[in-house]
Amino acid sequence: MSTTVSMPRIAWIGLGNMGRAMTTNIVNKSNAFTAPLVLYNRTTARAEALSSSLPPGKTSVAYSIAEAIEQADIVFTIVSNDAAFEETVAKALQAPNGLKGKLLVGSSTIAPETAMKMGQMITEAGGEFLAMPVFGAAVAADAGKLLCVPAGPKSCVDKVRPFLDGVMGRMTIDLSDESYDKALKLKILGNSFLFGMVESLSEAHVVAEKAGLGTDNLHKFIMGFFGGTSYEHYSARMVSGDYHKNKEPAFEASLARKDAGLNMKLAKSVGARMANVETADARLVEVQKHATDTGIKGDFIHMYGIIRAEAGLPFEN
């Protein structure tokens, strides 16, 4: 006798660079959901554009959070900050049936205490919550190479597992049955490596250029020693000039400063400091000033341009 396996209905809230890529990988690589996957974004045109770019019949567009919630069993979210995530949860809970019997997966980088508070609100309303921040830039999200960190009840992790390794991600750090805040603490600390890396690369490339070594030679070392890693990726963006040529930021300076603030707040809460992050945050303040003065959109990697200017070089190489 055959057994019919029930597959969940999926909705996705938040279609920035990351959400758009993650959704696309689910649609193109996974057979573990009941189509159409419901797309919602505050700017409706973005959801409509994504839906039209994906195979016909695989997605639909919702015009409110409540509409998206009502059509789904699992709701993935990735929005810009704590306030946006809290607003998303509040609107979800106001849907006709709220989140009762539904699983909300939060992939936004938010404060650990926000994750705990929202998780409690959702579970008290009869729903389930999974904190699942992800590591990786937009290029990694496009390639389905994110590192996913789900924390919460194992039963919830098991529900989303078909959408992780081989679909959205290349690896999962499984925090099943751990508290929600642990996933965010790991995400926040992990981001500190990114700040330190871009700061170090920027300083080294500037000194290599001014000392007559040349950035190409330094980049060859980086490829040989750090090949295939984010070091090589960011170094290539610096050497090629891609860091200032892209019109749309891959990682907006304002979001980077939000993440730096979370790093510094976490460190302070345990009586420690993250000096590298403090240095990078000061650079990002200058990135924002430069963006205001020039009318460009500030990107995290514009730190390189700021460090160049501090050393007497042009912002653009």
PDB file of C-alpha atoms in Angstrom:
ATOM      1  CA  MET A   1       0.000   0.000   0.000  1.00  0.00           C
ATOM      2  CA  SER A   2       1.467   3.384  -0.996  1.00  0.00           C
ATOM      3  CA  THR A   3       1.742   6.245   1.464  1.00  0.00           C
ATOM      4  CA  THR A   4       1.200   9.835   0.374  1.00  0.00           C
ATOM      5  CA  VAL A   5       3.744  12.221   1.865  1.00  0.00           C
ATOM      6  CA  SER A   6       2.307  15.639   2.608  1.00  0.00           C
ATOM      7  CA  MET A   7       4.540  18.465   1.415  1.00  0.00           C
ATOM      8  CA  PRO A   8       4.419  21.934   2.934  1.00  0.00           C
ATOM      9  CA  ARG A   9       3.285  25.131   1.297  1.00  0.00           C
ATOM     10  CA  ILE A  10       6.042  27.770   1.373  1.00  0.00           C
ATOM     11  CA  ALA A  11       5.974  31.560   1.538  1.00  0.00           C
ATOM     12  CA  TRP A  12       8.912  33.943   1.448  1.00  0.00           C
ATOM     13  CA  ILE A  13       8.899  37.437   2.969  1.00  0.00           C
ATOM     14  CA  GLY A  14      11.722  39.815   2.005  1.00  0.00           C
ATOM     15  CA  LEU A  15      13.248  39.792  -1.479  1.00  0.00           C
ATOM     16  CA  GLY A  16      16.464  41.784  -1.260  1.00  0.00           C
ATOM     17  CA  ASN A  17      19.674  40.402  -2.750  1.00  0.00           C
ATOM     18  CA  MET A  18      19.728  37.477  -0.321  1.00  0.00           C
ATOM     19  CA  GLY A  19      16.034  36.630  -0.263  1.00  0.00           C
ATOM     20  CA  ARG A  20      15.760  36.764  -4.032  1.00  0.00           C
ATOM     21  CA  ALA A  21      18.671  34.342  -4.470  1.00  0.00           C
ATOM     22  CA  MET A  22      17.556  31.958  -1.726  1.00  0.00           C
ATOM     23  CA  THR A  23      14.018  31.821  -3.109  1.00  0.00           C
ATOM     24  CA  THR A  24      15.277  31.199  -6.621  1.00  0.00           C
ATOM     25  CA  ASN A  25      17.324  28.223  -5.424  1.00  0.00           C
ATOM     26  CA  ILE A  26      14.330  26.704  -3.632  1.00  0.00           C
ATOM     27  CA  VAL A  27      12.202  27.032  -6.760  1.00  0.00           C
ATOM     28  CA  ASN A  28      14.867  25.672  -9.109  1.00  0.00           C
ATOM     29  CA  LYS A  29      16.393  22.943  -6.944  1.00  0.00           C
ATOM     30  CA  SER A  30      13.798  21.647  -4.501  1.00  0.00           C
ATOM     31  CA  ASN A  31      10.857  19.313  -4.969  1.00  0.00           C
ATOM     32  CA  ALA A  32      10.020  19.343  -1.256  1.00  0.00           C
ATOM     33  CA  PHE A  33       7.212  21.891  -1.349  1.00  0.00           C
ATOM     34  CA  THR A  34       3.790  22.349  -2.846  1.00  0.00           C
ATOM     35  CA  ALA A  35       3.909  24.977  -5.575  1.00  0.00           C
ATOM     36  CA  PRO A  36       3.335  27.795  -6.040  1.00  0.00           C
ATOM     37  CA  LEU A  37       5.798  29.336  -3.616  1.00  0.00           C
ATOM     38  CA  VAL A  38       4.264  32.585  -2.346  1.00  0.00           C
ATOM     39  CA  LEU A  39       6.409  35.713  -2.684  1.00  0.00           C
ATOM     40  CA  TYR A  40       5.950  38.892  -0.660  1.00  0.00           C
ATOM     41  CA  ASN A  41       8.033  42.051  -0.626  1.00  0.00           C
ATOM     42  CA  ARG A  42       7.215  45.491   0.703  1.00  0.00           C
ATOM     43  CA  THR A  43       7.875  46.794  -2.820  1.00  0.00           C
ATOM     44  CA  THR A  44       5.410  44.670  -4.772  1.00  0.00           C
ATOM     45  CA  ALA A  45       7.155  45.266  -8.099  1.00  0.00           C
ATOM     46  CA  ARG A  46      10.182  43.339  -6.830  1.00  0.00           C
ATOM     47  CA  ALA A  47       8.066  40.281  -6.020  1.00  0.00           C
ATOM     48  CA  GLU A  48       6.297  40.496  -9.376  1.00  0.00           C
ATOM     49  CA  ALA A  49       9.605  40.795 -11.248  1.00  0.00           C
ATOM     50  CA  LEU A  50      11.053  37.762  -9.472  1.00  0.00           C
ATOM     51  CA  SER A  51       7.920  35.707 -10.071  1.00  0.00           C
ATOM     52  CA  SER A  52       7.966  36.518 -13.783  1.00  0.00           C
ATOM     53  CA  SER A  53      11.625  35.480 -14.025  1.00  0.00           C
ATOM     54  CA  LEU A  54      10.998  32.018 -12.549  1.00  0.00           C
ATOM     55  CA  PRO A  55       9.362  29.029 -14.271  1.00  0.00           C
ATOM     56  CA  PRO A  56       5.622  29.539 -14.880  1.00  0.00           C
ATOM     57  CA  GLY A  57       3.356  28.144 -12.174  1.00  0.00           C
ATOM     58  CA  LYS A  58       6.137  27.828  -9.612  1.00  0.00           C
ATOM     59  CA  THR A  59       5.393  31.036  -7.709  1.00  0.00           C
ATOM     60  CA  SER A  60       2.625  33.482  -6.900  1.00  0.00           C
ATOM     61  CA  VAL A  61       2.666  37.002  -5.476  1.00  0.00           C
ATOM     62  CA  ALA A  62       1.029  38.056  -2.217  1.00  0.00           C
ATOM     63  CA  TYR A  63       0.102  41.683  -1.684  1.00  0.00           C
ATOM     64  CA  SER A  64       0.217  41.649   2.103  1.00  0.00           C
ATOM     65  CA  ILE A  65       1.988  39.707   4.811  1.00  0.00           C
ATOM     66  CA  ALA A  66      -1.340  38.347   6.008  1.00  0.00           C
ATOM     67  CA  GLU A  67      -2.104  37.021   2.514  1.00  0.00           C
ATOM     68  CA  ALA A  68       1.278  35.293   2.353  1.00  0.00           C
ATOM     69  CA  ILE A  69       0.842  33.763   5.815  1.00  0.00           C
ATOM     70  CA  GLU A  70      -2.585  32.370   5.036  1.00  0.00           C
ATOM     71  CA  GLN A  71      -1.250  30.443   2.026  1.00  0.00           C
ATOM     72  CA  ALA A  72       1.725  28.798   3.737  1.00  0.00           C
ATOM     73  CA  ASP A  73       2.773  26.185   6.270  1.00  0.00           C
ATOM     74  CA  ILE A  74       6.404  27.362   6.413  1.00  0.00           C
ATOM     75  CA  VAL A  75       7.222  31.057   6.121  1.00  0.00           C
ATOM     76  CA  PHE A  76      10.833  32.112   5.474  1.00  0.00           C
ATOM     77  CA  THR A  77      11.773  35.711   6.236  1.00  0.00           C
ATOM     78  CA  ILE A  78      14.884  37.774   5.639  1.00  0.00           C
ATOM     79  CA  VAL A  79      14.509  41.496   6.240  1.00  0.00           C
ATOM     80  CA  SER A  80      16.875  44.352   6.969  1.00  0.00           C
ATOM     81  CA  ASN A  81      16.922  44.802  10.743  1.00  0.00           C
ATOM     82  CA  ASP A  82      15.280  44.190  14.109  1.00  0.00           C
ATOM     83  CA  ALA A  83      12.511  46.733  13.573  1.00  0.00           C
ATOM     84  CA  ALA A  84      11.581  45.256  10.189  1.00  0.00           C
ATOM     85  CA  PHE A  85      11.549  41.741  11.624  1.00  0.00           C
ATOM     86  CA  GLU A  86       9.417  42.742  14.606  1.00  0.00           C
ATOM     87  CA  GLU A  87       6.985  44.466  12.246  1.00  0.00           C
ATOM     88  CA  THR A  88       6.854  41.353  10.048  1.00  0.00           C
ATOM     89  CA  VAL A  89       6.045  39.129  13.031  1.00  0.00           C
ATOM     90  CA  ALA A  90       3.418  41.563  14.304  1.00  0.00           C
ATOM     91  CA  LYS A  91       1.654  41.625  10.928  1.00  0.00           C
ATOM     92  CA  ALA A  92       1.887  37.844  10.648  1.00  0.00           C
ATOM     93  CA  LEU A  93       0.230  37.435  14.032  1.00  0.00           C
ATOM     94  CA  GLN A  94      -2.560  39.759  12.872  1.00  0.00           C
ATOM     95  CA  ALA A  95      -3.436  37.510   9.924  1.00  0.00           C
ATOM     96  CA  PRO A  96      -6.923  35.935  10.174  1.00  0.00           C
ATOM     97  CA  ASN A  97      -5.509  32.739  11.695  1.00  0.00           C
ATOM     98  CA  GLY A  98      -2.216  34.224  12.819  1.00  0.00           C
ATOM     99  CA  LEU A  99       0.720  31.827  12.893  1.00  0.00           C
ATOM    100  CA  LYS A 100      -1.160  29.030  14.626  1.00  0.00           C
ATOM    101  CA  GLY A 101       0.145  25.705  13.318  1.00  0.00           C
ATOM    102  CA  LYS A 102       2.708  27.426  11.096  1.00  0.00           C
ATOM    103  CA  LEU A 103       6.503  27.635  11.212  1.00  0.00           C
ATOM    104  CA  LEU A 104       8.205  31.009  10.776  1.00  0.00           C
ATOM    105  CA  VAL A 105      11.911  30.877   9.895  1.00  0.00           C
ATOM    106  CA  GLY A 106      13.863  34.051  10.613  1.00  0.00           C
ATOM    107  CA  SER A 107      17.064  34.480   8.588  1.00  0.00           C
ATOM    108  CA  SER A 108      17.604  38.170   9.364  1.00  0.00           C
ATOM    109  CA  THR A 109      20.677  39.293  11.283  1.00  0.00           C
ATOM    110  CA  ILE A 110      19.103  40.642  14.461  1.00  0.00           C
ATOM    111  CA  ALA A 111      19.958  40.972  18.135  1.00  0.00           C
ATOM    112  CA  PRO A 112      19.892  37.691  20.078  1.00  0.00           C
ATOM    113  CA  GLU A 113      17.366  39.148  22.524  1.00  0.00           C
ATOM    114  CA  THR A 114      15.059  40.091  19.638  1.00  0.00           C
ATOM    115  CA  ALA A 115      15.096  36.501  18.416  1.00  0.00           C
ATOM    116  CA  MET A 116      14.200  35.264  21.880  1.00  0.00           C
ATOM    117  CA  LYS A 117      11.374  37.787  22.259  1.00  0.00           C
ATOM    118  CA  MET A 118       9.876  37.083  18.840  1.00  0.00           C
ATOM    119  CA  GLY A 119      10.202  33.332  19.349  1.00  0.00           C
ATOM    120  CA  GLN A 120       8.264  33.554  22.579  1.00  0.00           C
ATOM    121  CA  MET A 121       5.523  35.650  20.966  1.00  0.00           C
ATOM    122  CA  ILE A 122       5.151  33.207  18.092  1.00  0.00           C
ATOM    123  CA  THR A 123       5.045  30.079  20.241  1.00  0.00           C
ATOM    124  CA  GLU A 124       2.582  31.658  22.673  1.00  0.00           C
ATOM    125  CA  ALA A 125       0.343  32.323  19.657  1.00  0.00           C
ATOM    126  CA  GLY A 126       0.410  28.634  18.716  1.00  0.00           C
ATOM    127  CA  GLY A 127       3.072  28.842  16.040  1.00  0.00           C
ATOM    128  CA  GLU A 128       6.643  27.612  15.755  1.00  0.00           C
ATOM    129  CA  PHE A 129       9.815  29.616  15.287  1.00  0.00           C
ATOM    130  CA  LEU A 130      13.262  28.803  13.974  1.00  0.00           C
ATOM    131  CA  ALA A 131      16.131  31.273  14.111  1.00  0.00           C
ATOM    132  CA  MET A 132      18.231  30.593  11.014  1.00  0.00           C
ATOM    133  CA  PRO A 133      20.748  33.285  10.097  1.00  0.00           C
ATOM    134  CA  VAL A 134      22.969  32.546   7.109  1.00  0.00           C
ATOM    135  CA  PHE A 135      26.591  33.269   6.248  1.00  0.00           C
ATOM    136  CA  GLY A 136      27.634  34.317   2.772  1.00  0.00           C
ATOM    137  CA  ALA A 137      27.496  37.278   0.408  1.00  0.00           C
ATOM    138  CA  ALA A 138      24.923  37.646  -2.358  1.00  0.00           C
ATOM    139  CA  VAL A 139      27.218  35.780  -4.778  1.00  0.00           C
ATOM    140  CA  ALA A 140      27.205  32.788  -2.418  1.00  0.00           C
ATOM    141  CA  ALA A 141      23.435  33.013  -2.086  1.00  0.00           C
ATOM    142  CA  ASP A 142      23.106  32.987  -5.890  1.00  0.00           C
ATOM    143  CA  ALA A 143      25.257  29.851  -6.071  1.00  0.00           C
ATOM    144  CA  GLY A 144      23.390  28.089  -3.250  1.00  0.00           C
ATOM    145  CA  LYS A 145      26.573  28.070  -1.170  1.00  0.00           C
ATOM    146  CA  LEU A 146      25.366  29.674   2.053  1.00  0.00           C
ATOM    147  CA  LEU A 147      26.198  28.382   5.496  1.00  0.00           C
ATOM    148  CA  CYS A 148      22.902  27.990   7.369  1.00  0.00           C
ATOM    149  CA  VAL A 149      22.615  28.072  11.172  1.00  0.00           C
ATOM    150  CA  PRO A 150      19.198  26.862  12.382  1.00  0.00           C
ATOM    151  CA  ALA A 151      18.449  26.975  16.115  1.00  0.00           C
ATOM    152  CA  GLY A 152      15.235  25.865  17.774  1.00  0.00           C
ATOM    153  CA  PRO A 153      13.246  22.665  18.197  1.00  0.00           C
ATOM    154  CA  LYS A 154      14.673  19.723  16.267  1.00  0.00           C
ATOM    155  CA  SER A 155      11.255  19.050  14.786  1.00  0.00           C
ATOM    156  CA  CYS A 156      11.370  22.503  13.196  1.00  0.00           C
ATOM    157  CA  VAL A 157      14.920  22.026  11.908  1.00  0.00           C
ATOM    158  CA  ASP A 158      13.798  18.759  10.317  1.00  0.00           C
ATOM    159  CA  LYS A 159      10.990  20.590   8.495  1.00  0.00           C
ATOM    160  CA  VAL A 160      13.409  22.966   6.748  1.00  0.00           C
ATOM    161  CA  ARG A 161      16.277  20.528   6.233  1.00  0.00           C
ATOM    162  CA  PRO A 162      15.159  19.660   2.649  1.00  0.00           C
ATOM    163  CA  PHE A 163      15.746  23.301   1.705  1.00  0.00           C
ATOM    164  CA  LEU A 164      19.246  23.640   3.166  1.00  0.00           C
ATOM    165  CA  ASP A 165      22.250  21.585   1.981  1.00  0.00           C
ATOM    166  CA  GLY A 166      22.272  21.304  -1.791  1.00  0.00           C
ATOM    167  CA  VAL A 167      19.517  23.872  -2.220  1.00  0.00           C
ATOM    168  CA  MET A 168      20.208  27.160  -0.437  1.00  0.00           C
ATOM    169  CA  GLY A 169      23.359  26.097   1.334  1.00  0.00           C
ATOM    170  CA  ARG A 170      26.602  24.159   1.155  1.00  0.00           C
ATOM    171  CA  MET A 171      26.751  23.402   4.881  1.00  0.00           C
ATOM    172  CA  THR A 172      24.546  23.514   7.969  1.00  0.00           C
ATOM    173  CA  ILE A 173      25.663  24.211  11.522  1.00  0.00           C
ATOM    174  CA  ASP A 174      22.840  22.378  13.250  1.00  0.00           C
ATOM    175  CA  LEU A 175      21.810  23.893  16.579  1.00  0.00           C
ATOM    176  CA  SER A 176      18.752  21.694  17.014  1.00  0.00           C
ATOM    177  CA  ASP A 177      17.134  22.076  20.443  1.00  0.00           C
ATOM    178  CA  GLU A 178      19.434  25.004  21.260  1.00  0.00           C
ATOM    179  CA  SER A 179      18.005  28.407  22.212  1.00  0.00           C
ATOM    180  CA  TYR A 180      17.301  30.843  19.391  1.00  0.00           C
ATOM    181  CA  ASP A 181      19.836  33.382  20.600  1.00  0.00           C
ATOM    182  CA  LYS A 182      22.776  31.012  20.075  1.00  0.00           C
ATOM    183  CA  ALA A 183      22.322  31.127  16.297  1.00  0.00           C
ATOM    184  CA  LEU A 184      22.386  34.927  16.351  1.00  0.00           C
ATOM    185  CA  LYS A 185      25.414  35.075  18.623  1.00  0.00           C
ATOM    186  CA  LEU A 186      27.282  32.848  16.182  1.00  0.00           C
ATOM    187  CA  LYS A 187      26.149  34.958  13.234  1.00  0.00           C
ATOM    188  CA  ILE A 188      27.243  38.181  14.943  1.00  0.00           C
ATOM    189  CA  LEU A 189      30.657  36.809  15.904  1.00  0.00           C
ATOM    190  CA  GLY A 190      31.103  35.276  12.457  1.00  0.00           C
ATOM    191  CA  ASN A 191      30.519  38.664  10.868  1.00  0.00           C
ATOM    192  CA  SER A 192      33.419  40.092  12.882  1.00  0.00           C
ATOM    193  CA  PHE A 193      35.776  38.040  10.700  1.00  0.00           C
ATOM    194  CA  LEU A 194      34.367  39.762   7.616  1.00  0.00           C
ATOM    195  CA  PHE A 195      35.025  43.199   9.080  1.00  0.00           C
ATOM    196  CA  GLY A 196      38.591  42.275   9.982  1.00  0.00           C
ATOM    197  CA  MET A 197      39.220  40.667   6.593  1.00  0.00           C
ATOM    198  CA  VAL A 198      38.138  43.642   4.486  1.00  0.00           C
ATOM    199  CA  GLU A 199      40.004  46.055   6.777  1.00  0.00           C
ATOM    200  CA  SER A 200      43.218  43.979   6.498  1.00  0.00           C
ATOM    201  CA  LEU A 201      42.926  43.502   2.733  1.00  0.00           C
ATOM    202  CA  SER A 202      42.281  47.196   2.191  1.00  0.00           C
ATOM    203  CA  GLU A 203      45.276  48.282   4.273  1.00  0.00           C
ATOM    204  CA  ALA A 204      47.595  45.738   2.639  1.00  0.00           C
ATOM    205  CA  HIS A 205      46.572  46.677  -0.910  1.00  0.00           C
ATOM    206  CA  VAL A 206      47.085  50.370  -0.185  1.00  0.00           C
ATOM    207  CA  VAL A 207      50.553  49.786   1.247  1.00  0.00           C
ATOM    208  CA  ALA A 208      51.446  47.435  -1.639  1.00  0.00           C
ATOM    209  CA  GLU A 209      50.461  50.115  -4.155  1.00  0.00           C
ATOM    210  CA  LYS A 210      52.304  52.943  -2.412  1.00  0.00           C
ATOM    211  CA  ALA A 211      55.401  50.854  -1.650  1.00  0.00           C
ATOM    212  CA  GLY A 212      55.863  49.898  -5.297  1.00  0.00           C
ATOM    213  CA  LEU A 213      55.089  46.209  -4.836  1.00  0.00           C
ATOM    214  CA  GLY A 214      51.880  46.495  -6.806  1.00  0.00           C
ATOM    215  CA  THR A 215      48.422  45.203  -5.962  1.00  0.00           C
ATOM    216  CA  ASP A 216      48.591  42.499  -8.649  1.00  0.00           C
ATOM    217  CA  ASN A 217      51.544  40.853  -6.909  1.00  0.00           C
ATOM    218  CA  LEU A 218      49.784  40.989  -3.554  1.00  0.00           C
ATOM    219  CA  HIS A 219      46.670  39.514  -5.140  1.00  0.00           C
ATOM    220  CA  LYS A 220      48.729  36.616  -6.521  1.00  0.00           C
ATOM    221  CA  PHE A 221      49.855  35.840  -2.984  1.00  0.00           C
ATOM    222  CA  ILE A 222      46.246  35.990  -1.765  1.00  0.00           C
ATOM    223  CA  MET A 223      45.140  33.609  -4.527  1.00  0.00           C
ATOM    224  CA  GLY A 224      47.931  31.195  -3.638  1.00  0.00           C
ATOM    225  CA  PHE A 225      47.480  31.337   0.108  1.00  0.00           C
ATOM    226  CA  PHE A 226      43.736  32.013   0.451  1.00  0.00           C
ATOM    227  CA  GLY A 227      42.500  30.683  -2.906  1.00  0.00           C
ATOM    228  CA  GLY A 228      38.821  29.845  -3.097  1.00  0.00           C
ATOM    229  CA  THR A 229      37.952  31.840   0.021  1.00  0.00           C
ATOM    230  CA  SER A 230      36.319  35.206   0.660  1.00  0.00           C
ATOM    231  CA  TYR A 231      39.816  36.710   0.878  1.00  0.00           C
ATOM    232  CA  GLU A 232      40.354  36.002  -2.805  1.00  0.00           C
ATOM    233  CA  HIS A 233      36.846  37.252  -3.704  1.00  0.00           C
ATOM    234  CA  TYR A 234      37.181  40.590  -1.928  1.00  0.00           C
ATOM    235  CA  SER A 235      40.765  41.084  -3.044  1.00  0.00           C
ATOM    236  CA  ALA A 236      39.700  40.561  -6.659  1.00  0.00           C
ATOM    237  CA  ARG A 237      36.956  43.163  -6.263  1.00  0.00           C
ATOM    238  CA  MET A 238      39.515  45.642  -4.990  1.00  0.00           C
ATOM    239  CA  VAL A 239      42.195  45.016  -7.632  1.00  0.00           C
ATOM    240  CA  SER A 240      39.722  45.006 -10.543  1.00  0.00           C
ATOM    241  CA  GLY A 241      37.962  48.186  -9.441  1.00  0.00           C
ATOM    242  CA  ASP A 242      34.690  46.311  -9.116  1.00  0.00           C
ATOM    243  CA  TYR A 243      34.345  47.756  -5.611  1.00  0.00           C
ATOM    244  CA  HIS A 244      33.402  51.149  -7.067  1.00  0.00           C
ATOM    245  CA  LYS A 245      31.891  50.134 -10.429  1.00  0.00           C
ATOM    246  CA  ASN A 246      28.775  48.380  -9.152  1.00  0.00           C
ATOM    247  CA  LYS A 247      25.802  50.736  -9.025  1.00  0.00           C
ATOM    248  CA  GLU A 248      23.881  48.627  -6.504  1.00  0.00           C
ATOM    249  CA  PRO A 249      25.697  47.763  -3.261  1.00  0.00           C
ATOM    250  CA  ALA A 250      26.160  44.084  -2.480  1.00  0.00           C
ATOM    251  CA  PHE A 251      26.173  44.905   1.249  1.00  0.00           C
ATOM    252  CA  GLU A 252      24.859  48.364   2.102  1.00  0.00           C
ATOM    253  CA  ALA A 253      27.000  50.374   4.485  1.00  0.00           C
ATOM    254  CA  SER A 254      24.005  51.050   6.724  1.00  0.00           C
ATOM    255  CA  LEU A 255      23.380  47.325   7.128  1.00  0.00           C
ATOM    256  CA  ALA A 256      27.080  46.716   7.758  1.00  0.00           C
ATOM    257  CA  ARG A 257      27.026  49.331  10.513  1.00  0.00           C
ATOM    258  CA  LYS A 258      23.961  47.667  11.997  1.00  0.00           C
ATOM    259  CA  ASP A 259      25.876  44.379  12.132  1.00  0.00           C
ATOM    260  CA  ALA A 260      28.951  46.099  13.589  1.00  0.00           C
ATOM    261  CA  GLY A 261      26.732  47.585  16.275  1.00  0.00           C
ATOM    262  CA  LEU A 262      25.444  44.133  17.172  1.00  0.00           C
ATOM    263  CA  ASN A 263      29.052  42.917  17.451  1.00  0.00           C
ATOM    264  CA  MET A 264      30.060  45.729  19.764  1.00  0.00           C
ATOM    265  CA  LYS A 265      26.913  45.403  21.867  1.00  0.00           C
ATOM    266  CA  LEU A 266      27.452  41.662  22.348  1.00  0.00           C
ATOM    267  CA  ALA A 267      31.071  42.196  23.351  1.00  0.00           C
ATOM    268  CA  LYS A 268      30.171  44.960  25.789  1.00  0.00           C
ATOM    269  CA  SER A 269      27.496  42.781  27.402  1.00  0.00           C
ATOM    270  CA  VAL A 270      30.207  40.330  28.530  1.00  0.00           C
ATOM    271  CA  GLY A 271      32.796  42.944  29.461  1.00  0.00           C
ATOM    272  CA  ALA A 272      34.904  42.622  26.309  1.00  0.00           C
ATOM    273  CA  ARG A 273      35.781  44.691  23.244  1.00  0.00           C
ATOM    274  CA  MET A 274      36.061  43.988  19.525  1.00  0.00           C
ATOM    275  CA  ALA A 275      38.648  46.537  18.460  1.00  0.00           C
ATOM    276  CA  ASN A 276      38.763  45.379  14.832  1.00  0.00           C
ATOM    277  CA  VAL A 277      35.033  45.889  14.522  1.00  0.00           C
ATOM    278  CA  GLU A 278      35.287  49.322  16.127  1.00  0.00           C
ATOM    279  CA  THR A 279      37.915  50.298  13.547  1.00  0.00           C
ATOM    280  CA  ALA A 280      35.795  49.010  10.663  1.00  0.00           C
ATOM    281  CA  ASP A 281      32.721  50.827  11.985  1.00  0.00           C
ATOM    282  CA  ALA A 282      34.661  54.115  12.001  1.00  0.00           C
ATOM    283  CA  ARG A 283      35.587  53.463   8.349  1.00  0.00           C
ATOM    284  CA  LEU A 284      31.932  52.813   7.547  1.00  0.00           C
ATOM    285  CA  VAL A 285      30.978  56.182   9.026  1.00  0.00           C
ATOM    286  CA  GLU A 286      33.320  57.703   6.430  1.00  0.00           C
ATOM    287  CA  VAL A 287      31.787  55.505   3.718  1.00  0.00           C
ATOM    288  CA  GLN A 288      28.379  56.951   4.548  1.00  0.00           C
ATOM    289  CA  LYS A 289      29.729  60.497   4.454  1.00  0.00           C
ATOM    290  CA  HIS A 290      31.350  59.819   1.074  1.00  0.00           C
ATOM    291  CA  ALA A 291      28.059  58.404  -0.216  1.00  0.00           C
ATOM    292  CA  THR A 292      26.200  61.528   0.896  1.00  0.00           C
ATOM    293  CA  ASP A 293      28.782  63.832  -0.682  1.00  0.00           C
ATOM    294  CA  THR A 294      28.917  61.992  -4.020  1.00  0.00           C
ATOM    295  CA  GLY A 295      25.359  60.712  -4.330  1.00  0.00           C
ATOM    296  CA  ILE A 296      26.486  57.093  -4.676  1.00  0.00           C
ATOM    297  CA  LYS A 297      25.105  54.234  -2.631  1.00  0.00           C
ATOM    298  CA  GLY A 298      27.487  53.277   0.148  1.00  0.00           C
ATOM    299  CA  ASP A 299      28.756  49.693   0.041  1.00  0.00           C
ATOM    300  CA  PHE A 300      30.636  47.822   2.756  1.00  0.00           C
ATOM    301  CA  ILE A 301      33.626  47.311   0.454  1.00  0.00           C
ATOM    302  CA  HIS A 302      33.906  51.061  -0.072  1.00  0.00           C
ATOM    303  CA  MET A 303      36.042  50.869   3.057  1.00  0.00           C
ATOM    304  CA  TYR A 304      38.858  50.215   0.584  1.00  0.00           C
ATOM    305  CA  GLY A 305      38.227  53.539  -1.115  1.00  0.00           C
ATOM    306  CA  ILE A 306      38.198  55.338   2.241  1.00  0.00           C
ATOM    307  CA  ILE A 307      41.524  53.766   3.269  1.00  0.00           C
ATOM    308  CA  ARG A 308      42.978  54.685  -0.138  1.00  0.00           C
ATOM    309  CA  ALA A 309      41.886  58.304   0.333  1.00  0.00           C
ATOM    310  CA  GLU A 310      43.348  58.420   3.839  1.00  0.00           C
ATOM    311  CA  ALA A 311      46.712  57.416   2.323  1.00  0.00           C
ATOM    312  CA  GLY A 312      46.551  60.087  -0.369  1.00  0.00           C
ATOM    313  CA  LEU A 313      45.304  57.856  -3.188  1.00  0.00           C
ATOM    314  CA  PRO A 314      42.120  58.405  -5.214  1.00  0.00           C
ATOM    315  CA  PHE A 315      38.975  56.715  -3.830  1.00  0.00           C
ATOM    316  CA  GLU A 316      38.651  54.894  -7.169  1.00  0.00           C
ATOM    317  CA  ASN A 317      41.637  52.912  -8.437  1.00  0.00           C
TER     318      ASN A 317
END
